[in-house]
Amino acid sequence: MAVLTYALRRLAWTIPTLVGALVVIFFLTQAVPGNAALARVGLSVDPETIAAVKASMGLDQPVIVQFWMYVQNILQGDLGHSWKTGNAVTFDLAQRIPATIELALITLVITIPFAVTLGVIAATWAGSWIDKAIQTYALLGMGIPLFWLAMMSIFVFYFLLGWAPPPSGRIGILDIAPPYVTGLYTIDSLLAGNLQLFGSVVWRLMLPVICLTLVSAAPLVVMIYNVMGVQLRSDHIRAATAAGIPRGQVVGRFALKNIMIPVLTMTAHLTRLLLGGAILVETVFAWPGIARYAVESMQVADLAPLQAVVLIITAFTLAVNLIVDIAYFWIDPRVKVAAA
Amino acid sequence: MTSSEDIGPDGTQPIRPVLEVRGVTKVFRAGGSFGKAHLVTAVKDVSFDIMPGEAFGLIGESGSGKSTLGRLLLRLEQPTDGQIMFEGTDIAQLPQVQLRKLRAGMQMVFQDPFNALNPSMTVRRALAEPLRIQRKLSGKALQTEIDRLISLVGLSPSTQDRLPKEFSGGQRQRICLARALALEPRLIVLDEPTSALDVSVQAQIINLLVDLKQELNLTYIFISHDLSVIGQVCDRIAVMKRGELVEVTSRDQFIAEPATDYARSLRDAVPEIGRPLPSSLAEEAA
């Protein structure tokens, strides 16, 4: 019950945040240099045509009126039109969101256990060669730019070794996309019973996911190493050791639970970072997700898709924060007791 | 030790020390994992014996190595050198598997009762874990034992579903004590068990410790920098300075006339109503 009350109160707070985000998104994209009408029709067109195009796009109206129209449209579920693709932005997004989600979700699911395992191993055997190896990885992972890693991995594993597929999107040129159910090709191909396609999809996910994981996990490993180190040096762990409880249980059952809150917080942070990482990875791997959509729209001053993508990322971030805050209630008995 | 020494004059076994410490040394490596490390000797060639039923006080300034020594005695730190004979077995280099079986006999109570209890474990679970693993208790027997331990340290059995954060410092220290007693130890190392507590609570915990020692026939190693506390509990007092044991005397001897200047300065630093401060401290105060 306490959880529900808290969740509702927390949910109410996201509304003003979203409104603020709308204001920022709209006026920031207004401030982007470039003329949308000019970009659309080209430089060689006479001024009357440009004015007509401007009027048809609503660009001759005062900015505040444009903003009001923008908010009204969003409330009606209309995110505008992309003149570049010629589609409604909602239509384009429906095609592209699953690609990004598939990439980010798989990375997330791999990154968390990967980072927790490395961090806990390094902290448990602090000072050993395995600790040093993990620390070296973490240092490199935080220092190497993602786009460089992505390009190097393509160079080595596709171009030189030929182990990886060409960086040309989610499926091969000869593959046919599975029937749309979830939009996630891994799941849809399995639902269609097409194992060969599933293999192809996983093969193509491999490099982008590995690159994203290696870079995202590095700061997480350092954080887990630190909080786990604090746990292992605390007196309640010494007391458990003094009680003759085996080391594996001391680490796995006594210490691990206490680092779950920072891990959860970091997970939320990571999901936001992944969206940033997705922009780079989608661009390098020609991945047809929303990040690449935003970049391509930006390059031709196609504002509606850009605004929509930023709005979606904002809403997504707010949703993640909401979920994490509520999840604290479930993980941490101290919070539960305080609320009861 | 020859066999003739093991048999007393009347043919009975003489009392063996609970703990025989011989030349225990601990060297820490300080410095980054990749940088050049330098060595710090925290405990240097310490030797002493502790007889059953004794209350052995270990005093010294902060940083003198007394807490490290306390942890070494229970193998919570790995000694760099030396022997630690617990009831006749050298535990200094004993493999973990064999050591775990002996651990029940020697327990520790820590200084900070806030750090010494796992924040996500209820009192019941904190007590149940060692009972389950070491004494193989379960079900009703386990619950009976938990109830007994809780009342032994003067807490109400109704508190056992609570988390550490709901208790005061003194109550937490009682829980820590119950956890230490759960395994029916002969030896308990008390590492400044009262220094994080209010003065009024300190007295309660000291009284409880003295009572439990009588009742359960315990042996204490009492680490403290507070001589007034040590004086209430301990029969013998060892003084540590910079990792070395500089003096071991009886309490009465220590109060009357410590052998070393360092011990004397520690003794005289305890303020007492009606006694003038030593001149060096009085000058600082003026």
XYZ file of N, CA, C and O in Angstrom, chain A residues 132 135-136 233-236 238-239 241-247 249 253-255 257-258 333-334 337-338, chain B residues 33-34 71 76 100 103 106-107 110 115-121 125 129-130 133-134 163 165-166 179 183:
208
model
N 44.163 -7.091 -10.914
C 44.897 -6.145 -11.769
C 44.416 -6.221 -13.216
O 44.297 -5.198 -13.890
N 41.101 -4.425 -13.356
C 41.317 -2.976 -13.251
C 41.834 -2.394 -14.564
O 41.444 -1.303 -14.967
N 42.724 -3.151 -15.212
C 43.272 -2.686 -16.492
C 42.166 -2.577 -17.531
O 42.062 -1.584 -18.249
N 35.380 -5.011 3.825
C 36.218 -4.537 4.922
C 35.398 -4.133 6.141
O 35.944 -3.631 7.107
N 34.066 -4.328 6.070
C 33.258 -3.881 7.203
C 33.215 -4.974 8.274
O 33.434 -6.147 8.012
N 32.923 -4.532 9.500
C 33.019 -5.446 10.633
C 31.957 -6.546 10.586
O 32.170 -7.623 11.123
N 30.806 -6.281 9.953
C 29.807 -7.363 9.940
C 30.261 -8.516 9.044
O 29.892 -9.660 9.273
N 33.526 -9.239 8.839
C 34.514 -9.879 9.709
C 33.812 -10.797 10.709
O 34.280 -11.898 10.988
N 32.679 -10.319 11.243
C 31.941 -11.141 12.211
C 31.455 -12.429 11.554
O 31.521 -13.499 12.159
N 32.867 -13.919 9.028
C 34.062 -14.755 8.854
C 34.443 -15.408 10.173
O 34.755 -16.603 10.224
N 34.399 -14.620 11.249
C 34.757 -15.142 12.566
C 33.786 -16.237 12.994
O 34.143 -17.116 13.774
N 32.557 -16.187 12.484
C 31.579 -17.218 12.832
C 31.826 -18.497 12.033
O 31.097 -19.466 12.187
N 32.824 -18.470 11.165
C 33.160 -19.679 10.425
C 32.278 -19.903 9.213
O 32.164 -21.008 8.714
N 31.632 -18.853 8.739
C 30.809 -18.979 7.537
C 31.749 -18.959 6.325
O 32.598 -18.074 6.218
N 31.627 -19.941 5.431
C 32.559 -20.039 4.309
C 32.594 -18.764 3.466
O 31.566 -18.091 3.300
N 33.774 -18.486 2.916
C 34.024 -17.248 2.188
C 33.009 -17.008 1.062
O 32.509 -15.901 0.882
N 29.958 -17.958 0.816
C 28.666 -17.521 1.356
C 28.748 -16.113 1.911
O 27.796 -15.337 1.801
N 26.124 -14.202 -0.062
C 24.847 -14.006 0.632
C 24.851 -12.799 1.569
O 23.809 -12.216 1.833
N 26.019 -12.457 2.111
C 26.044 -11.376 3.100
C 26.393 -10.029 2.481
O 25.743 -9.035 2.756
N 27.423 -10.020 1.632
C 27.897 -8.735 1.106
C 27.123 -8.312 -0.133
O 26.762 -7.147 -0.282
N 24.096 -8.595 -1.215
C 22.789 -7.967 -1.072
C 22.922 -6.473 -0.760
O 22.115 -5.666 -1.210
N 23.953 -6.142 -0.009
C 24.107 -4.751 0.401
C 24.606 -3.842 -0.708
O 24.582 -2.629 -0.556
N 15.004 -3.358 2.606
C 14.043 -3.492 3.700
C 14.015 -2.253 4.585
O 13.009 -1.967 5.220
N 15.108 -1.501 4.606
C 15.144 -0.307 5.449
C 14.131 0.721 4.958
O 13.457 1.370 5.735
N 10.543 -0.500 5.875
C 10.201 -0.289 7.276
C 9.882 1.175 7.529
O 8.923 1.517 8.210
N 10.670 2.043 6.899
C 10.459 3.471 7.109
C 9.098 3.905 6.590
O 8.464 4.798 7.136
N 47.807 -0.353 -6.580
C 47.931 -1.703 -7.112
C 49.001 -1.760 -8.203
O 49.535 -2.815 -8.493
N 49.290 -0.626 -8.834
C 50.312 -0.642 -9.878
C 51.575 0.085 -9.423
O 52.668 -0.181 -9.908
N 42.588 -8.685 15.640
C 42.130 -9.423 14.459
C 43.070 -10.568 14.113
O 42.629 -11.625 13.662
N 41.490 -13.079 11.592
C 40.689 -12.261 10.683
C 41.630 -11.473 9.781
O 41.220 -10.888 8.786
N 37.863 -23.019 10.110
C 36.438 -22.725 10.300
C 35.848 -23.492 11.468
O 34.990 -22.992 12.183
N 36.736 -21.822 14.732
C 36.311 -20.429 14.906
C 35.229 -20.256 15.967
O 35.153 -19.213 16.602
N 36.298 -18.975 19.414
C 36.852 -17.624 19.612
C 36.049 -16.631 18.797
O 35.898 -16.772 17.596
N 35.523 -15.655 19.453
C 34.656 -14.693 18.788
C 35.120 -13.275 19.052
O 35.996 -13.031 19.877
N 33.048 -5.900 18.028
C 33.746 -4.790 17.383
C 33.397 -3.450 18.016
O 32.424 -3.305 18.746
N 28.538 -0.469 12.258
C 29.196 -1.139 11.137
C 29.247 -2.654 11.323
O 29.459 -3.397 10.384
N 29.052 -3.104 12.572
C 29.285 -4.514 12.880
C 28.065 -5.390 12.607
O 28.147 -6.605 12.700
N 26.928 -4.759 12.315
C 25.730 -5.544 12.000
C 25.365 -5.302 10.542
O 25.377 -4.170 10.071
N 25.043 -6.378 9.842
C 24.647 -6.273 8.454
C 23.321 -5.508 8.368
O 22.325 -5.947 8.925
N 23.307 -4.355 7.660
C 22.109 -3.504 7.681
C 20.871 -4.179 7.098
O 19.755 -3.770 7.405
N 21.055 -5.190 6.268
C 19.875 -5.801 5.645
C 19.437 -7.091 6.341
O 18.602 -7.814 5.818
N 20.016 -7.388 7.510
C 19.635 -8.612 8.216
C 18.926 -8.292 9.520
O 19.397 -7.488 10.311
N 18.010 -13.192 11.917
C 18.868 -13.787 10.894
C 20.341 -13.650 11.267
O 21.125 -14.574 11.038
N 22.241 -17.310 11.369
C 23.255 -17.757 10.397
C 24.378 -18.557 11.058
O 24.647 -19.677 10.648
N 25.056 -17.983 12.085
C 26.124 -18.782 12.701
C 25.605 -20.043 13.384
O 26.266 -21.084 13.337
N 25.030 -22.682 10.640
C 26.216 -23.186 9.957
C 27.156 -23.914 10.926
O 27.668 -24.977 10.605
N 27.342 -23.368 12.135
C 28.309 -23.990 13.042
C 27.681 -25.032 13.953
O 28.259 -26.078 14.197
N 15.357 -4.629 12.216
C 16.643 -4.421 11.549
C 17.547 -3.568 12.442
O 17.052 -2.815 13.291
N 18.972 -0.830 12.147
C 18.766 0.627 12.190
C 17.732 1.048 13.230
O 17.641 2.205 13.586
N 16.940 0.083 13.710
C 15.907 0.442 14.686
C 16.412 0.408 16.120
O 15.637 0.606 17.055
N 25.446 -12.318 19.230
C 25.960 -13.031 18.061
C 27.293 -13.714 18.388
O 27.531 -14.850 17.979
N 27.934 -18.971 19.405
C 28.715 -20.168 19.097
C 29.382 -20.758 20.342
O 30.250 -21.607 20.227
